[in-house]
XYZ file of C-alpha atoms in Angstrom:
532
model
C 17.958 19.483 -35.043
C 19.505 16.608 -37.114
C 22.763 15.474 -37.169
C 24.651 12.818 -38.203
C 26.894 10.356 -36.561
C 27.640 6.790 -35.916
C 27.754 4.343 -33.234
C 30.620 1.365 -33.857
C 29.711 -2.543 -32.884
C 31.674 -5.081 -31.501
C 32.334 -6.952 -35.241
C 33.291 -3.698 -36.655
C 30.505 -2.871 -38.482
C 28.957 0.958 -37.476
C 25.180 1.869 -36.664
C 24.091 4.799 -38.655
C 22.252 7.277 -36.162
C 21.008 11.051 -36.546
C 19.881 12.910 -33.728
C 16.368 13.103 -35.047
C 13.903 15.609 -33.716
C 11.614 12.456 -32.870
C 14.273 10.990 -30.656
C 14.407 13.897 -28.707
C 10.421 15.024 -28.424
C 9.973 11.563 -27.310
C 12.945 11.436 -24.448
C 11.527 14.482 -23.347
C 8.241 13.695 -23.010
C 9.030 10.451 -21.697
C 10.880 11.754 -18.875
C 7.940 13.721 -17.880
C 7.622 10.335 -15.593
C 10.828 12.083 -13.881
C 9.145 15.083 -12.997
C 6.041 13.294 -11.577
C 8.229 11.460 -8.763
C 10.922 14.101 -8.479
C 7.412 16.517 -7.484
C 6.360 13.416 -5.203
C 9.405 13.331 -3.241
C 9.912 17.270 -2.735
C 6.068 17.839 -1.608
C 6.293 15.624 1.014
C 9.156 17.258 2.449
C 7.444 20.754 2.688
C 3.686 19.784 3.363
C 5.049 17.692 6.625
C 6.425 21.199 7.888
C 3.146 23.258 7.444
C 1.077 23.575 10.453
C -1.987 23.191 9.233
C -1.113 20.034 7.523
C 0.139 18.537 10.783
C -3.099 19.584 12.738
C -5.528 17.959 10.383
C -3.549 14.754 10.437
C -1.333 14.208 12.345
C -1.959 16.799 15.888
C 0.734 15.088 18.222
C 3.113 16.224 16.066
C 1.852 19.621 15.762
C 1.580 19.941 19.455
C 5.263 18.831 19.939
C 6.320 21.536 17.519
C 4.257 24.109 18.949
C 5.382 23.204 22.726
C 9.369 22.819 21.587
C 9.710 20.588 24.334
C 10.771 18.087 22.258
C 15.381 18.355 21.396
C 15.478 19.687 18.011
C 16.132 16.363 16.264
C 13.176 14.833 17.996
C 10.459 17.397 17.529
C 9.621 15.628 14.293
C 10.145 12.029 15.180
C 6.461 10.170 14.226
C 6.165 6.654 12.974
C 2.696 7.742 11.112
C 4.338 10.832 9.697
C 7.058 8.672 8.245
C 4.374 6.603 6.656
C 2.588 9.310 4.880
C 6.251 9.879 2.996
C 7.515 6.418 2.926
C 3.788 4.745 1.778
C 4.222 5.876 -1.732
C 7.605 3.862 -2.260
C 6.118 0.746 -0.614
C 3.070 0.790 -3.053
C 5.673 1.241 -5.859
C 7.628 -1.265 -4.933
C 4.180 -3.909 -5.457
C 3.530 -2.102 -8.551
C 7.059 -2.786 -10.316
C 6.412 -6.351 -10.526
C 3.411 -6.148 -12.708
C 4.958 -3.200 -14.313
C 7.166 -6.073 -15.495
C 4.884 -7.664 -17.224
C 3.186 -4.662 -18.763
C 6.365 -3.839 -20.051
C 7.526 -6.501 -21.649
C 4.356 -7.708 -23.058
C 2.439 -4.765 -23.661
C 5.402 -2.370 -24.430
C 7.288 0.777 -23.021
C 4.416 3.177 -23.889
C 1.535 1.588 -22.754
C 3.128 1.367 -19.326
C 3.672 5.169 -18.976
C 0.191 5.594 -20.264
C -1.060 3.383 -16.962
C 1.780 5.193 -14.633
C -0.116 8.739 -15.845
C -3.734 7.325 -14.711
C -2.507 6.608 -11.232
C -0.744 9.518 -11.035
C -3.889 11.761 -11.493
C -5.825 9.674 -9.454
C -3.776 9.822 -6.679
C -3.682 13.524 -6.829
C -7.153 14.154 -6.852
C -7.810 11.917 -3.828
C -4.346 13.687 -1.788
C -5.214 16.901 -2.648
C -9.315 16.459 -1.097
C -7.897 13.936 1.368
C -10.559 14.337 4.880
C -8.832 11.854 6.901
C -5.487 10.446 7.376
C -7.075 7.255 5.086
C -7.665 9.258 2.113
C -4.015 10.729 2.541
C -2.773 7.319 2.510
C -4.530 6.148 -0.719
C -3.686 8.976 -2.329
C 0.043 8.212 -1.433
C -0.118 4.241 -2.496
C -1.471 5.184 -5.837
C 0.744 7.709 -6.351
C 3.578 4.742 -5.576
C 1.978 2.027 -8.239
C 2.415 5.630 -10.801
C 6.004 5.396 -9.560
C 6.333 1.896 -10.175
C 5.064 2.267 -13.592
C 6.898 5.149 -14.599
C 10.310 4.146 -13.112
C 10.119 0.682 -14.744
C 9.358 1.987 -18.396
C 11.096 5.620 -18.286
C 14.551 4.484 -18.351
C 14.607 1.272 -20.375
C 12.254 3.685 -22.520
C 15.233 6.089 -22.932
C 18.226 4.104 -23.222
C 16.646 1.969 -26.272
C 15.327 4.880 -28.766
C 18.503 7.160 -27.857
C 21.338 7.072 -30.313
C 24.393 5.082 -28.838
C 26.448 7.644 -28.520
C 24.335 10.402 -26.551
C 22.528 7.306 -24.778
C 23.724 8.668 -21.323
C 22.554 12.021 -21.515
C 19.034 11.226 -22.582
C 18.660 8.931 -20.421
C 19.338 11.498 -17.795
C 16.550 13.362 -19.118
C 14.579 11.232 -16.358
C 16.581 12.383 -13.649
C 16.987 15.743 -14.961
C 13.230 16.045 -14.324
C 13.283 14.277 -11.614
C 15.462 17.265 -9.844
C 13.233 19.572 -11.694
C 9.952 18.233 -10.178
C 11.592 18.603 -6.652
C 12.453 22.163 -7.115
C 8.909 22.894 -8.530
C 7.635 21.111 -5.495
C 10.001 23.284 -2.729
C 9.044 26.493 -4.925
C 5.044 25.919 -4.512
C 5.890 24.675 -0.655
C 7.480 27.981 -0.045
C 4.364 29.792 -1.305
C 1.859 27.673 -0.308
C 2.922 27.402 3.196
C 2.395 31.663 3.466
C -1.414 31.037 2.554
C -4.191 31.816 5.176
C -6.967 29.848 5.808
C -5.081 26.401 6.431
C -5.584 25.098 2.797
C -2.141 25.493 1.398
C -1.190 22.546 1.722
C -4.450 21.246 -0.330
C -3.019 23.471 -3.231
C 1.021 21.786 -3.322
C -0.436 18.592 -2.771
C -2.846 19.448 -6.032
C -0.451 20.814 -8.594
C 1.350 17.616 -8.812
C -1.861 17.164 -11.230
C 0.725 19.353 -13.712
C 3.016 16.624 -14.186
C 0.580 13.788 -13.770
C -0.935 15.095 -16.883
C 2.030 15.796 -19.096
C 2.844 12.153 -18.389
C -0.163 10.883 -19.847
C -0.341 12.913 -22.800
C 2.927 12.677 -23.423
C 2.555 8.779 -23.405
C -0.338 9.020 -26.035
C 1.998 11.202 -28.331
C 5.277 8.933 -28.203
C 6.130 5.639 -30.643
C 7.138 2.725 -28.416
C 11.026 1.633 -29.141
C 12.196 -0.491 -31.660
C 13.466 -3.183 -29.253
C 9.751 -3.370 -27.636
C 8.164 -3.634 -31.125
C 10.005 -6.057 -32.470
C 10.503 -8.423 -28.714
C 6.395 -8.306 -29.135
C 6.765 -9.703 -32.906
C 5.490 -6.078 -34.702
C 8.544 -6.525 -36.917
C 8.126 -4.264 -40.218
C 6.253 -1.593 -37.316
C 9.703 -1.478 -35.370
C 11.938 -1.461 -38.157
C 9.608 1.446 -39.552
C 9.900 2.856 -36.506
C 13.934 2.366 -35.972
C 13.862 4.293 -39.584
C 12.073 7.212 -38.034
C 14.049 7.545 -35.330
C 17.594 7.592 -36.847
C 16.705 9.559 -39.464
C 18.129 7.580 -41.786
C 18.004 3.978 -44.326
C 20.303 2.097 -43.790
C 19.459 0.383 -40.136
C 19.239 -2.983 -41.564
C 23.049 -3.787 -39.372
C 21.540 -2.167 -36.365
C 17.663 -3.738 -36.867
C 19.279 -7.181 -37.297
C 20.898 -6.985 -33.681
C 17.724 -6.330 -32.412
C 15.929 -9.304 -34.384
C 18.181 -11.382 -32.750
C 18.497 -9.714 -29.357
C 14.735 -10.600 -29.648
C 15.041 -13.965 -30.516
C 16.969 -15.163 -27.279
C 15.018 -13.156 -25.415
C 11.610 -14.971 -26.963
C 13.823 -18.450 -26.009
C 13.644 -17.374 -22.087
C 10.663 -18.018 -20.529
C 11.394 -17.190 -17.143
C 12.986 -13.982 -17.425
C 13.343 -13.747 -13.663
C 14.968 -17.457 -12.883
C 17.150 -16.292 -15.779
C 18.544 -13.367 -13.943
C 19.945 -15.546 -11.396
C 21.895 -17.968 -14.393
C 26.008 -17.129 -13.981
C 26.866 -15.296 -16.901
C 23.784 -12.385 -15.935
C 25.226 -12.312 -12.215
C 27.478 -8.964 -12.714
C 24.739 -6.837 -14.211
C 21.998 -8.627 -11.503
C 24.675 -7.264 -8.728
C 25.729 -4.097 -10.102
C 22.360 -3.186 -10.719
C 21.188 -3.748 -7.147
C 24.191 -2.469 -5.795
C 24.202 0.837 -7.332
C 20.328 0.933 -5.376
C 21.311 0.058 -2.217
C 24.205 2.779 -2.406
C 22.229 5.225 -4.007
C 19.735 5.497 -1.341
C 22.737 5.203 1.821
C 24.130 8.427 0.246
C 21.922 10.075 2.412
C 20.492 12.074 -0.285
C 16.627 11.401 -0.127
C 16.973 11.836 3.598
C 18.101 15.122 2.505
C 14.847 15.900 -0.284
C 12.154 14.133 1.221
C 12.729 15.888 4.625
C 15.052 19.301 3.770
C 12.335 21.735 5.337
C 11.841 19.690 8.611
C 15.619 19.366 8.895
C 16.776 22.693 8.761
C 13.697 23.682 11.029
C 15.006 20.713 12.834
C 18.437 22.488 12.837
C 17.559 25.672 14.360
C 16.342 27.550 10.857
C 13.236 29.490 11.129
C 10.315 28.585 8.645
C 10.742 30.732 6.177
C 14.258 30.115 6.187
C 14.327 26.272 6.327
C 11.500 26.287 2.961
C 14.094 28.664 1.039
C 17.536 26.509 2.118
C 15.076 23.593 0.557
C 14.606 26.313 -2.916
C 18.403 26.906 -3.223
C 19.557 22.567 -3.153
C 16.756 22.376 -5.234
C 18.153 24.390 -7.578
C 21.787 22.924 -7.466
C 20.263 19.736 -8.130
C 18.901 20.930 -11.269
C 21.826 22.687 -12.536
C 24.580 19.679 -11.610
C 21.996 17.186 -12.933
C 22.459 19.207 -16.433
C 26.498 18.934 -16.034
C 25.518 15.163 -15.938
C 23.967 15.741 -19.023
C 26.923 17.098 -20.746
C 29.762 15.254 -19.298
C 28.267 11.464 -18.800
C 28.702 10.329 -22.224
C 32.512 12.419 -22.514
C 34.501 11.847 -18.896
C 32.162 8.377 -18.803
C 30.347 6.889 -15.851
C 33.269 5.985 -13.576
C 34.996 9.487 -13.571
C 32.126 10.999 -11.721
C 31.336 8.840 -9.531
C 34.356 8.692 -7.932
C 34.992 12.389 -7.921
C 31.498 12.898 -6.791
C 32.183 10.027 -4.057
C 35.374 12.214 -2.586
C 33.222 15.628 -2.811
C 30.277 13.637 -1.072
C 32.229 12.582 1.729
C 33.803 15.468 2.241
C 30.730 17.805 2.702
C 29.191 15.197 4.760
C 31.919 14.745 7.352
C 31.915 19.196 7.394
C 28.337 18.927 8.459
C 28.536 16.542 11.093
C 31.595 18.302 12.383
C 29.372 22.091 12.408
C 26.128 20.150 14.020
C 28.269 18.508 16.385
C 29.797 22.038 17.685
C 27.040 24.361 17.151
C 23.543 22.734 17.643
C 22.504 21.462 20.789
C 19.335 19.942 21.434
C 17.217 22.554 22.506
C 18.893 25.822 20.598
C 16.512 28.059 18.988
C 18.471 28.866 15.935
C 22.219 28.444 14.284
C 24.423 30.752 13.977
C 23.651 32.865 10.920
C 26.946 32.366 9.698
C 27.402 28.496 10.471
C 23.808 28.480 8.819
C 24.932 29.320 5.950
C 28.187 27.164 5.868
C 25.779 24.290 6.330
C 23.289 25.136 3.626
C 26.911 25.614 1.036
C 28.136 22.507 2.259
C 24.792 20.980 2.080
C 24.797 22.262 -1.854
C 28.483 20.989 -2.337
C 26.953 17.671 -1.544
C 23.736 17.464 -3.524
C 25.645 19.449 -6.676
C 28.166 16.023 -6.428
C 25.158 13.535 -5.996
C 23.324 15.793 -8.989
C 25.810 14.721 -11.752
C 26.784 11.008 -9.900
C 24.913 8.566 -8.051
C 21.082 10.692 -9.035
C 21.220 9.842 -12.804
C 24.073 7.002 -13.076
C 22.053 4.419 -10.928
C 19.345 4.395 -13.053
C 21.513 4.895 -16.449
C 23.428 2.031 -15.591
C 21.303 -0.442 -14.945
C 18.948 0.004 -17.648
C 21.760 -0.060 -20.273
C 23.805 -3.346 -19.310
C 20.959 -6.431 -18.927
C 20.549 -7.685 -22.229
C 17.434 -8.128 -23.773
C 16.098 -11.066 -22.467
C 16.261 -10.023 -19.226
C 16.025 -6.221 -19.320
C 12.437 -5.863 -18.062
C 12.735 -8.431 -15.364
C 16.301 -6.541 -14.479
C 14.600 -3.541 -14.488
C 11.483 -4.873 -12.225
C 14.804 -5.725 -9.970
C 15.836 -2.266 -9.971
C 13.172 -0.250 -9.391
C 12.162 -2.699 -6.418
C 15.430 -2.716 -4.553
C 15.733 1.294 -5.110
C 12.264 1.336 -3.316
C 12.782 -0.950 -0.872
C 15.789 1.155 0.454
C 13.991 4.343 -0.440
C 11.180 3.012 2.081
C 13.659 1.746 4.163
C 14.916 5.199 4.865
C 12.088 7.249 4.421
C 10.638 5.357 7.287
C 13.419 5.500 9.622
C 15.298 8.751 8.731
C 13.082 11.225 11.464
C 13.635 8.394 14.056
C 17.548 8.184 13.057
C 17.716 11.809 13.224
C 16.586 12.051 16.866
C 18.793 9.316 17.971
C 21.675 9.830 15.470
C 21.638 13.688 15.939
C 24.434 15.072 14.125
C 26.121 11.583 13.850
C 23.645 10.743 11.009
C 25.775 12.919 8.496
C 28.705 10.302 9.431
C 26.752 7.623 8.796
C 25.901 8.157 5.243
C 29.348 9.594 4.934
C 30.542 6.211 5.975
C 28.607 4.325 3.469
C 29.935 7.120 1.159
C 33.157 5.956 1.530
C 32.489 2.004 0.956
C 30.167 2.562 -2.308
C 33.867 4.880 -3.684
C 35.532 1.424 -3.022
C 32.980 -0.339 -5.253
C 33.438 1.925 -7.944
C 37.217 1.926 -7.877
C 37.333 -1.845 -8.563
C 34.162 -3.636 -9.543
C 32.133 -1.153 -12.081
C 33.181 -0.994 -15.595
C 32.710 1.600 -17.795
C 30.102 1.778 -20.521
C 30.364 4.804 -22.504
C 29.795 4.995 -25.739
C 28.872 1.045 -26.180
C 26.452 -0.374 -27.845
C 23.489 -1.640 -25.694
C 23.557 -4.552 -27.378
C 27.304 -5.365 -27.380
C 27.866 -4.518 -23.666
C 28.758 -8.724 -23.096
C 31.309 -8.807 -25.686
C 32.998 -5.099 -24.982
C 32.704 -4.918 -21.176
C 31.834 -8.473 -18.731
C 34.308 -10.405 -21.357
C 36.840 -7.856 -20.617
C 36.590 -6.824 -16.991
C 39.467 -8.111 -14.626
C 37.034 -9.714 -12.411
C 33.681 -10.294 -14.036
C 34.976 -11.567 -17.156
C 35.182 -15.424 -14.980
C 31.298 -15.478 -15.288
C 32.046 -14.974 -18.711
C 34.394 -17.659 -19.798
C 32.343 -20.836 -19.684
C 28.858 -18.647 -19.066
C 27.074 -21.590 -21.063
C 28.910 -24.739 -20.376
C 27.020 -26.479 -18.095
C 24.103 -24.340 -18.365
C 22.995 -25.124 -21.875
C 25.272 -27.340 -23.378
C 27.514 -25.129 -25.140
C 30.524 -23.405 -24.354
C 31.079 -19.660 -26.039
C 33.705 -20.730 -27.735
C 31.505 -22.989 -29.445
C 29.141 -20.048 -30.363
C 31.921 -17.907 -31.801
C 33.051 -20.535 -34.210
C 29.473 -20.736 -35.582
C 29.887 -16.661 -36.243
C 27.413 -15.914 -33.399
C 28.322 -13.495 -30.577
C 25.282 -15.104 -28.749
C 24.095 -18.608 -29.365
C 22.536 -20.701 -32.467
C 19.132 -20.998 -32.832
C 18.032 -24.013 -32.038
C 19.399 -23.573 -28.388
C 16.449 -23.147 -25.425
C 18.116 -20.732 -22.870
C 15.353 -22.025 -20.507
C 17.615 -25.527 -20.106
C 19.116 -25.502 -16.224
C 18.022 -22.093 -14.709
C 17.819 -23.829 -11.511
C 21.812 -22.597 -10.357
């Protein structure tokens, strides 16, 4: 499973790196955090469409579905039912911010290890929920696992991975984070044929599976080299940065890190430092790529894919197996990602992905608009079908785009001294929007009808634009190096750049390059002026 290879630097000098069997045990079980939310947002989905889940908890819904007096876009429209869904993102988004902290100061692998202990608590308290209260702790702890997991997973990946296949292990995360919604629609679609009413107990239950893998798997992994040696375990992480690339010589590539390390031990607010000039195109980037990656309309799609196509006129058994067959797409185009993210590079598919997207959105729209009115039993078995392809055709393009890239990005661009606070940033705008939508998407739906695919189309459309012109590519580039080889270089952000220190700390980076630094000397404190 070993092979050998090379990553180049910015001075010319080349990182030795084999594709050790450690590197990849420990992605994999890492991303095991993946399959715990991916689970978490496909169960939610499917349990909110089961009967006997509705008249336990929430019976006004249950009547309105029963009745169908409601227009088909309505039926499902319930602030408290949006809650349930759209709780667990909220409590994540608390949970990042000490996740944070953990992170950086007790390291990648302890944080997992706390993400998996939430995780199973939360599922033992969903899955024997009595009361709608019970549900909703269940939910919120399940959210501060998500907060956990999403903070560490990624930065987790992208800093023991190899440079050159740092994109597809990273992916590895959302690879199982398509997985875990698959698994989630396959146990919905059996669960939901159960007698007795206590299905739902049982989908609600399994996501125990994943919970544990998590935490085992966080027991059985070495935290990265980077984390080690930021925390001052030097000789552990440069043992540990042996182990991993399988080779000797790593004294060029464990020297970047000491250093890397050493500005990043100068910043003492690693959050006021986000906000300094020359870390403004990564800060905006990063919480750009969030915003957008939520207004693709895709977790509208997973959270809710039973209720819509029930919504839509499917019958139950038909909308639960639509939701089995995207699931499924989403795995398969999330492992294209895998294979093609670190060869065609980051930009390519997200702008092909952005034309296929908007495409397959504005087809919907146009079939709903046509076929579905609002009281309708079912659609056309033929323009059903065209909506579950196109449907596909859209979450296959998000699959091997936006889904893996707007994590992958992020978490390989902030430099070191403010990767864990960039990170914190990350994960809170992706739940804040996540929330934002999971709240409000039934409600849109009813008013919105059809028009809702145009929307997200829409914002489709703008996010292409931002691609086009303000995200650089960053295959194959050192994590470490991404200043020198990509903002220095890039047509627009290289003028936060130029001067990043003058005026900041009392240097310019010309200055810095004659003293054979591509950072700064030592005896600077990057904590001078971080009030711009």
């Amino acid at each position: 499973m070993a092979g050998g290879g090379f990553a180049a630097t910015a001075g010319g000098t080349e990182f030795e790196a084999k594709i050790t069997p450690i590197v990849i045990i420990s992605c994999i079980m890492a991303a095991t955090g993946g399959l715990m939310f991916g689970y978490d947002v496909g169960v939610s989905g499917g349990v909110t469409s089961m009967p006997d889940f509705l008249k336990k908890f929430f019976p006004v819904v249950h009547r309105k579905t029963q009745e169908g007096l409601d227009s088909n876009y309505c039926k499902y429209d319930n602030q408290g039912l949006q809650l349930f869904t759209s709780s667990l993102y909220l409590a994540g988004l608390t949970a990042t911010f000490f996740a944070s902290y953990t992170t950086r100061n007790l390291g990648r692998k302890p944080t997992m290890l706390i993400a998996g202990i939430f995780f199973i608590i939360g599922v033992v308290l969903n899955a024997g929920a009595q009361d709608l209260a019970m549900l909703i702790i269940g939910r919120i702890l399940l959210g501060c696992g998500v907060g956990f997991a999403n903070q560490a997973v990624p930065l987790f990946l992208s800093e023991i991975a190899p440079t050159r296949i740092r994109g597809g292990l990273n992916i590895l995360f959302q690879l199982n984070v398509t997985i875990g919604i698959l698994f989630a629609n396959l146990v919905n679609y059996g669960t939901a044929k159960i007698k007795g009413g206590w299905g739902w107990r049982l989908s609600l239950g399994l996501a125990g599976i994943p919970a544990l893998l998590l935490t085992v798997g966080s027991l059985l992994v070495v935290d990265t080299p980077n984390s080690l040696i930021e925390r001052g375990r030097l000789e552990e992480g440069k043992a540990v940065l042996r182990r991993i690339r399988g080779t000797d010589n790593i004294e060029p590539e464990y020297l970047e890190l000491v250093e890397a390390s050493r500005i990043a031990k100068e910043v003492k607010h690693p959050f006021r430092n986000l906000l300094m000039r020359r870390n403004r195109p990564q800060l905006v980037i990063a919480v750009a790529l969030q915003i957008f990656q939520q207004f693709t309309g895709i977790n509208a799609i997973m959270f809710y894919a039973p209720v819509l196509f029930k919504s839509l006129g499917f019958g139950g058994d038909a909308s639960l197996y639509s939701a089995v067959i995207t699931g499924a797409v989403n795995v398969l185009s999330t492992i294209v990602s895998i294979y093609s993210v670190d060869k065609a590079g980051r930009r390519v598919l997200l702008l092909e992905a952005g034309v296929q997207m908007f495409i397959s959105q504005t087809a919907i729209a146009v079939i709903l608009g046509l076929k579905v009115k609002d009281h309708s039993e079912n659609l056309d078995k033929g323009f059903a079908i065209m909506v579950v392809v196109l449907v596909c055709t859209y979450v296959a393009a998000f699959a091997w785009s936006w889904g893996p890239l707007g994590w992958l990005i992020p978490s390989e661009t902030f430099p070191l001294e403010t990767r864990s606070a960039g990170q914190s940033v990350t994960v809170c705008v992706n739940l804040v929007f996540t929330f934002v939508i999971a709240q409000a998407f039934l409600s849109m739906l009813c008013h919105f009808k059809y028009g809702i695919f145009l929307f997200f189309s829409g914002w489709v459309l703008i996010m292409s634009f931002f691609v086009l012109f303000l995200l650089p590519e960053t295959k194959n580039i050192p994590i470490e190096e991404m200043t020198e080889r990509v903002w220095k270089r890039h047509w627009y952000w290289k003028r936060f750049m130029d001067d990043d220190v003058k005026g900041e700390i009392g240097i310019t980076s010309t200055d810095a390059t004659k003293k054979g630094r591509s950072c700064f000397p030592i005896d600077i404190n990057l904590n001078i002026g971080l009030d711009v």
